[in-house]
XYZ file of N, CA and C in Angstrom:
459
model
N 5.883 -10.723 -20.048
C 6.912 -10.620 -19.210
C 6.111 -9.431 -18.081
N 6.508 -10.017 -16.835
C 5.626 -8.935 -15.912
C 6.937 -7.881 -15.737
N 6.508 -6.521 -15.469
C 7.250 -5.061 -15.073
C 7.752 -5.668 -14.204
N 7.460 -5.831 -12.800
C 8.066 -5.863 -11.566
C 8.283 -7.484 -11.350
N 9.414 -8.032 -10.483
C 9.728 -9.524 -10.479
C 10.162 -9.536 -9.023
N 10.276 -8.574 -8.214
C 10.642 -8.651 -6.740
C 9.935 -7.571 -5.826
N 8.285 -7.850 -5.972
C 7.304 -7.069 -4.835
C 7.634 -7.571 -3.720
N 7.195 -6.187 -2.926
C 7.529 -6.423 -1.618
C 5.946 -5.740 -0.584
N 5.674 -6.322 0.321
C 4.665 -5.577 0.927
C 5.137 -5.316 2.470
N 4.544 -4.268 2.925
C 4.466 -3.487 4.491
C 3.526 -3.377 4.819
N 3.367 -4.056 5.993
C 2.298 -3.126 6.787
C 2.440 -3.603 8.293
N 1.176 -3.655 8.856
C 1.067 -3.804 10.437
C 0.081 -4.683 10.768
N -0.027 -5.262 11.651
C -0.922 -6.372 11.560
C -2.479 -5.945 12.467
N -2.987 -4.915 11.740
C -4.535 -4.319 12.143
C -5.022 -5.039 11.493
N -6.530 -5.390 11.488
C -7.448 -5.958 10.469
C -7.341 -5.528 9.418
N -7.528 -4.390 8.791
C -7.550 -3.636 7.118
C -6.325 -4.111 7.232
N -5.241 -3.747 7.424
C -3.879 -4.323 6.754
C -3.847 -5.755 6.823
N -4.057 -6.812 7.414
C -3.959 -8.053 6.945
C -4.786 -8.543 5.965
N -5.772 -8.116 5.890
C -6.852 -8.250 4.733
C -6.070 -7.482 3.640
N -5.621 -6.559 3.422
C -4.611 -5.921 2.203
C -3.546 -6.710 1.946
N -3.028 -7.407 2.966
C -1.808 -8.277 2.799
C -1.823 -9.780 1.978
N -3.800 -9.890 2.859
C -4.145 -11.163 2.161
C -4.506 -10.821 0.409
N -5.065 -9.892 0.454
C -5.170 -9.630 -1.090
C -4.054 -9.635 -1.924
N -2.529 -8.540 -1.597
C -1.975 -8.659 -2.376
C -0.934 -9.823 -2.437
N -0.861 -10.832 -1.344
C -0.626 -12.038 -1.400
C -1.136 -13.260 -2.358
N -2.481 -13.055 -2.485
C -3.390 -13.687 -3.252
C -2.901 -13.473 -4.779
N -2.668 -12.225 -5.152
C -2.234 -11.603 -6.168
C -0.946 -12.303 -6.734
N -0.030 -11.801 -5.916
C 1.493 -12.361 -6.221
C 1.411 -13.893 -6.205
N 0.809 -14.540 -5.686
C 0.936 -15.987 -6.101
C 0.362 -16.785 -7.420
N -0.764 -15.612 -7.534
C -1.320 -16.083 -8.854
C -0.416 -15.720 -10.201
N 0.882 -14.922 -9.752
C 1.408 -14.338 -10.780
C 2.815 -15.409 -10.862
N 2.753 -16.722 -9.799
C 3.482 -17.290 -9.945
C 4.989 -16.956 -8.964
N 4.861 -15.807 -8.162
C 5.838 -15.323 -7.168
C 5.410 -15.759 -5.570
N 6.360 -15.654 -5.133
C 6.260 -15.707 -3.420
C 5.752 -14.249 -3.234
N 4.807 -14.121 -1.828
C 4.375 -13.290 -1.444
C 5.558 -12.725 -0.088
N 5.839 -11.596 -0.340
C 7.104 -11.088 1.019
C 6.638 -10.170 1.738
N 6.514 -10.496 3.303
C 6.253 -9.100 3.820
C 7.736 -8.385 4.779
N 7.077 -7.333 4.905
C 8.534 -6.250 5.391
C 7.930 -5.874 6.691
N 8.246 -6.130 7.713
C 7.855 -6.037 9.005
C 8.044 -4.456 8.721
N 7.138 -3.790 10.104
C 7.354 -2.223 10.274
C 7.406 -2.476 11.672
N 7.927 -1.440 12.292
C 8.614 -0.835 13.543
C 6.748 -0.233 14.099
N 6.223 -1.201 15.000
C 5.090 -0.229 15.297
C 5.315 0.805 16.489
N 6.369 0.673 16.796
C 6.662 1.990 17.671
C 6.865 3.463 16.737
N 7.113 3.389 15.629
C 7.004 4.440 14.917
C 5.461 5.157 14.488
N 5.502 6.036 14.004
C 4.513 7.007 13.462
C 3.929 6.000 11.910
N 2.934 6.079 11.052
C 3.008 5.667 9.636
C 4.344 5.899 8.794
N 4.243 7.101 8.658
C 5.205 7.501 8.314
C 6.686 7.299 8.107
N 6.839 7.059 9.314
C 8.253 6.367 9.956
C 8.308 5.190 9.627
N 7.305 4.511 10.166
C 7.386 2.774 9.264
C 7.562 2.451 8.230
N 7.556 3.360 7.100
C 7.478 3.663 5.933
C 8.839 3.490 5.726
N 9.604 4.748 6.236
C 10.782 5.176 5.743
C 11.877 4.050 6.430
N 11.229 3.474 8.214
C 12.336 2.841 8.479
C 12.113 1.113 7.857
N 10.897 0.822 7.227
C 10.749 -0.478 6.537
C 12.032 -0.266 5.167
N 11.664 0.766 4.514
C 12.941 0.975 3.324
C 14.244 0.951 3.249
N 14.404 1.568 4.646
C 15.998 1.521 5.209
C 16.315 0.253 5.477
N 15.766 -0.571 6.408
C 16.084 -1.906 6.820
C 15.759 -2.439 5.368
N 15.243 -2.815 4.788
C 15.186 -3.550 3.252
C 16.400 -3.363 2.702
N 16.938 -1.972 2.185
C 17.857 -1.705 1.307
C 18.992 -2.201 2.378
N 19.040 -1.746 3.583
C 20.540 -2.432 4.242
C 20.264 -3.112 4.257
N 19.468 -4.317 4.172
C 19.375 -6.077 4.076
C 20.204 -6.435 2.626
N 20.172 -5.657 1.661
C 20.998 -6.066 0.457
C 19.802 -6.443 -0.214
N 18.364 -7.168 -0.039
C 17.503 -7.586 -0.501
C 17.170 -7.021 -1.795
N 17.074 -7.686 -2.917
C 16.597 -7.448 -4.247
C 14.713 -6.796 -4.367
N 14.937 -5.597 -4.638
C 12.796 -5.638 -4.740
C 13.141 -4.178 -5.844
N 12.268 -4.525 -6.697
C 11.685 -3.427 -7.192
C 10.305 -2.651 -7.522
N 9.291 -2.794 -6.721
C 8.191 -2.541 -6.285
C 7.729 -2.903 -4.532
N 7.029 -1.922 -3.715
C 6.629 -1.961 -2.814
C 4.877 -1.248 -2.972
N 4.134 -2.532 -2.329
C 2.921 -2.356 -2.039
C 3.130 -1.912 -0.582
N 2.678 -0.795 -0.119
C 2.413 -0.619 1.372
C 1.163 -0.347 2.051
N 0.916 -0.725 3.223
C -0.566 -0.889 3.893
C -1.681 0.348 3.902
N -0.578 1.443 3.854
C -1.186 3.005 3.839
C -0.226 3.630 3.012
N -1.245 4.844 2.947
C -0.515 5.727 1.912
C 0.112 6.752 2.527
N -0.038 6.879 4.012
C 1.304 7.371 4.820
C 2.366 6.786 4.795
N 2.200 5.374 4.960
C 3.415 4.620 5.023
C 4.108 4.911 3.617
N 3.121 4.688 2.729
C 4.074 4.945 1.315
C 4.928 6.329 1.199
N 3.862 7.289 1.812
C 4.786 8.426 1.756
C 5.959 8.563 2.421
N 6.209 8.067 3.592
C 7.447 7.754 4.388
C 8.632 6.878 3.391
N 8.020 5.923 2.833
C 8.634 5.069 1.824
C 9.266 5.674 0.532
N 8.473 6.739 -0.070
C 9.255 7.474 -1.026
C 10.041 8.548 -0.767
N 9.780 8.795 0.583
C 11.092 9.591 1.155
C 12.257 9.183 1.138
N 12.302 7.918 1.671
C 13.559 6.839 1.866
C 14.078 6.571 0.885
N 13.477 6.100 -0.287
C 13.673 6.074 -1.335
C 14.726 6.767 -2.493
N 14.217 8.532 -2.160
C 14.614 9.850 -2.538
C 15.841 9.705 -2.101
N 16.009 9.685 -0.795
C 17.141 9.876 0.126
C 18.014 9.109 -0.062
N 17.920 7.813 -0.503
C 18.818 6.979 -0.698
C 19.123 6.798 -2.165
N 18.871 8.100 -3.116
C 18.917 7.899 -4.459
C 18.536 6.698 -5.610
N 17.294 6.224 -4.683
C 16.671 5.101 -5.458
C 15.171 5.723 -6.084
N 15.505 5.476 -7.506
C 14.521 6.597 -8.734
C 13.094 5.742 -8.493
N 12.136 6.628 -7.731
C 10.588 6.091 -8.684
C 10.003 6.746 -9.770
N 9.682 6.106 -10.219
C 9.347 4.428 -10.534
C 10.411 3.672 -11.298
N 11.450 4.450 -11.917
C 12.311 3.920 -12.655
C 13.231 2.598 -12.133
N 13.515 2.902 -11.005
C 14.161 1.726 -10.033
C 13.092 0.786 -9.179
N 11.888 1.891 -8.635
C 11.091 0.690 -7.518
C 9.754 1.464 -7.761
N 8.723 0.742 -8.064
C 7.146 1.086 -7.793
C 6.887 1.485 -6.676
N 6.116 2.479 -6.364
C 5.524 2.366 -4.986
C 4.035 2.428 -5.466
N 3.252 2.017 -4.355
C 2.047 1.986 -4.258
C 1.303 1.675 -3.017
N 0.220 3.095 -2.439
C -0.429 2.957 -1.133
C -1.220 2.302 -1.478
N -2.100 3.045 -0.335
C -3.795 2.554 -0.019
C -4.323 3.316 0.252
N -5.459 4.031 0.746
C -6.188 4.926 1.128
C -6.530 5.922 0.367
N -5.894 6.565 -0.671
C -6.155 7.596 -1.721
C -6.296 8.666 -1.100
N -5.389 9.285 -0.244
C -5.408 10.614 0.495
C -4.830 11.271 -0.799
N -5.294 12.651 -0.872
C -5.391 13.800 -1.749
C -3.778 14.268 -1.243
N -3.202 13.949 0.008
C -1.417 14.401 0.019
C -0.539 13.583 -0.926
N -1.269 12.493 -1.288
C -0.406 11.886 -2.178
C 0.162 12.220 -3.629
N -0.762 13.093 -3.847
C -0.602 13.748 -5.326
C 0.251 14.849 -5.272
N 0.506 15.167 -4.304
C 1.678 15.889 -3.896
C 3.154 15.651 -3.572
N 3.006 14.226 -3.270
C 4.569 13.932 -3.303
C 5.605 13.673 -4.546
N 6.112 13.816 -4.227
C 7.817 13.168 -5.517
C 8.084 11.874 -5.689
N 7.864 11.049 -6.175
C 6.675 11.470 -7.802
C 5.260 11.593 -7.107
N 4.224 11.449 -7.767
C 2.765 11.635 -6.960
C 2.678 10.234 -7.023
N 1.755 9.910 -5.473
C 1.921 8.565 -5.219
C 0.455 7.953 -5.723
N 0.646 6.666 -6.764
C -0.124 5.680 -7.006
C -0.724 5.124 -5.612
N -2.555 4.938 -5.573
C -2.904 4.549 -4.699
C -4.381 3.833 -4.919
N -4.746 2.532 -3.998
C -6.013 2.184 -4.171
C -6.713 3.213 -3.012
N -7.792 3.439 -3.639
C -8.522 4.002 -3.404
C -10.395 3.658 -3.231
N -10.676 3.989 -1.697
C -11.765 3.435 -1.328
C -13.111 3.989 -1.942
N -14.076 3.538 -2.576
C -15.349 4.487 -2.912
C -15.685 5.434 -1.250
N -15.168 6.513 -1.315
C -15.997 6.916 -0.050
C -17.605 7.097 0.109
N -18.285 7.069 -1.027
C -19.562 7.497 -0.808
C -20.491 6.372 -0.198
N -19.818 5.134 -0.819
C -20.194 3.977 -0.503
C -19.929 3.785 1.187
N -18.617 3.648 1.515
C -18.165 3.309 2.617
C -19.248 4.477 3.807
N -19.143 5.832 3.143
C -20.438 6.626 4.325
C -21.304 5.978 4.709
N -22.235 5.186 3.400
C -23.537 4.752 3.342
C -23.347 3.540 4.579
N -22.636 2.720 4.215
C -22.338 1.634 4.962
C -22.101 1.818 6.557
N -21.377 2.783 6.612
C -20.794 3.697 7.809
C -22.398 3.727 8.853
N -23.335 4.545 7.887
C -24.633 5.348 8.560
C -25.323 4.012 8.669
N -25.418 3.190 7.839
C -26.737 2.056 8.094
C -26.062 1.139 9.175
N -24.836 1.075 9.568
C -24.713 -0.014 10.573
C -24.782 0.789 11.782
N -24.649 2.081 11.835
C -25.081 2.680 13.531
C -26.391 3.107 13.542
N -27.265 3.041 12.246
C -28.571 3.058 12.400
C -28.926 1.398 12.586
N -28.318 0.473 12.994
C -28.758 -0.730 12.556
C -29.494 -1.258 11.654
N -29.345 -0.863 10.430
C -29.803 -1.284 9.301
C -29.285 -2.331 8.105
N -27.958 -2.207 8.823
C -27.150 -3.248 8.059
C -26.687 -4.449 8.934
N -26.574 -5.336 8.970
C -26.075 -6.312 9.940
C -25.471 -7.482 9.189
N -24.995 -7.153 8.006
C -24.133 -7.947 7.413
C -23.031 -8.132 8.222
N -22.374 -9.642 7.664
C -21.306 -10.106 8.714
C -19.579 -9.536 7.921
N -20.086 -9.383 6.437
C -18.955 -9.323 5.688
C -19.208 -7.961 5.060
N -18.377 -6.604 5.034
C -18.093 -5.852 4.229
C -17.400 -5.309 3.226
N -17.695 -4.869 2.273
C -16.485 -4.855 1.629
C -16.752 -3.285 0.445
N -15.844 -2.302 0.723
C -16.181 -1.037 0.031
C -15.563 -1.105 -1.491
N -15.761 -1.015 -2.133
C -15.641 -0.799 -3.794
C -14.052 0.327 -3.733
N -12.857 -0.406 -4.422
C -11.660 0.218 -4.966
C -11.645 0.529 -6.146
N -10.959 1.667 -6.252
C -10.225 1.452 -7.884
C -8.911 2.465 -7.566
N -8.069 2.009 -8.403
C -6.267 2.640 -8.529
C -6.563 3.939 -9.064
N -5.606 4.754 -8.151
C -5.504 6.052 -8.430
C -3.916 6.111 -9.334
N -4.181 6.217 -10.578
C -2.918 5.992 -11.667
C -1.998 7.401 -11.151
N -0.871 7.574 -10.347
C -0.259 8.903 -10.333
C 1.065 8.912 -11.290
N 1.961 8.810 -10.362
C 3.333 8.443 -10.883
C 4.386 7.789 -10.233
N 3.833 6.953 -9.458
C 5.220 6.419 -8.309
C 4.904 4.766 -9.233
N 4.246 4.172 -9.848
C 4.089 3.091 -10.389
C 4.527 2.983 -11.958
N 5.768 2.386 -12.166
C 6.224 1.769 -13.478
C 4.954 1.370 -14.500
N 4.671 1.745 -15.547
C 3.628 1.108 -16.194
C 4.350 0.299 -17.721
N 3.877 -0.427 -17.871
C 4.241 -1.084 -19.314
C 4.608 -2.860 -19.110
């Protein structure tokens, strides 16, 4: 039985965020669930987008028990709003971000994140700038940084 039943994704229509949503949606569908996209207010900064997305989600009365946000800054804002509303992370809602920023280890609770391999990304960037890499499709390997914001079990 899955730990989470009502997963939500919140993001922004940038290319990398769209790809992150597509990955989320693919895995959710494999689990037999319907992907849910929570829109963000593009006029806000990333942390504000996370806070606002959670506020609108909670105010709508929509049930959710996990959030995957397109970047860590949005996830940190979401954590702030969940904490302010008395929603306990990860007991009531798991939160995961993407980027692996170091500030996530200091949030309350520490933010679980998907971290790209920065060494590989750097090599790919330099090769592209030098014209040595003409690949049309580039994917940087990632890993999960298990911290404290995701319910396990």
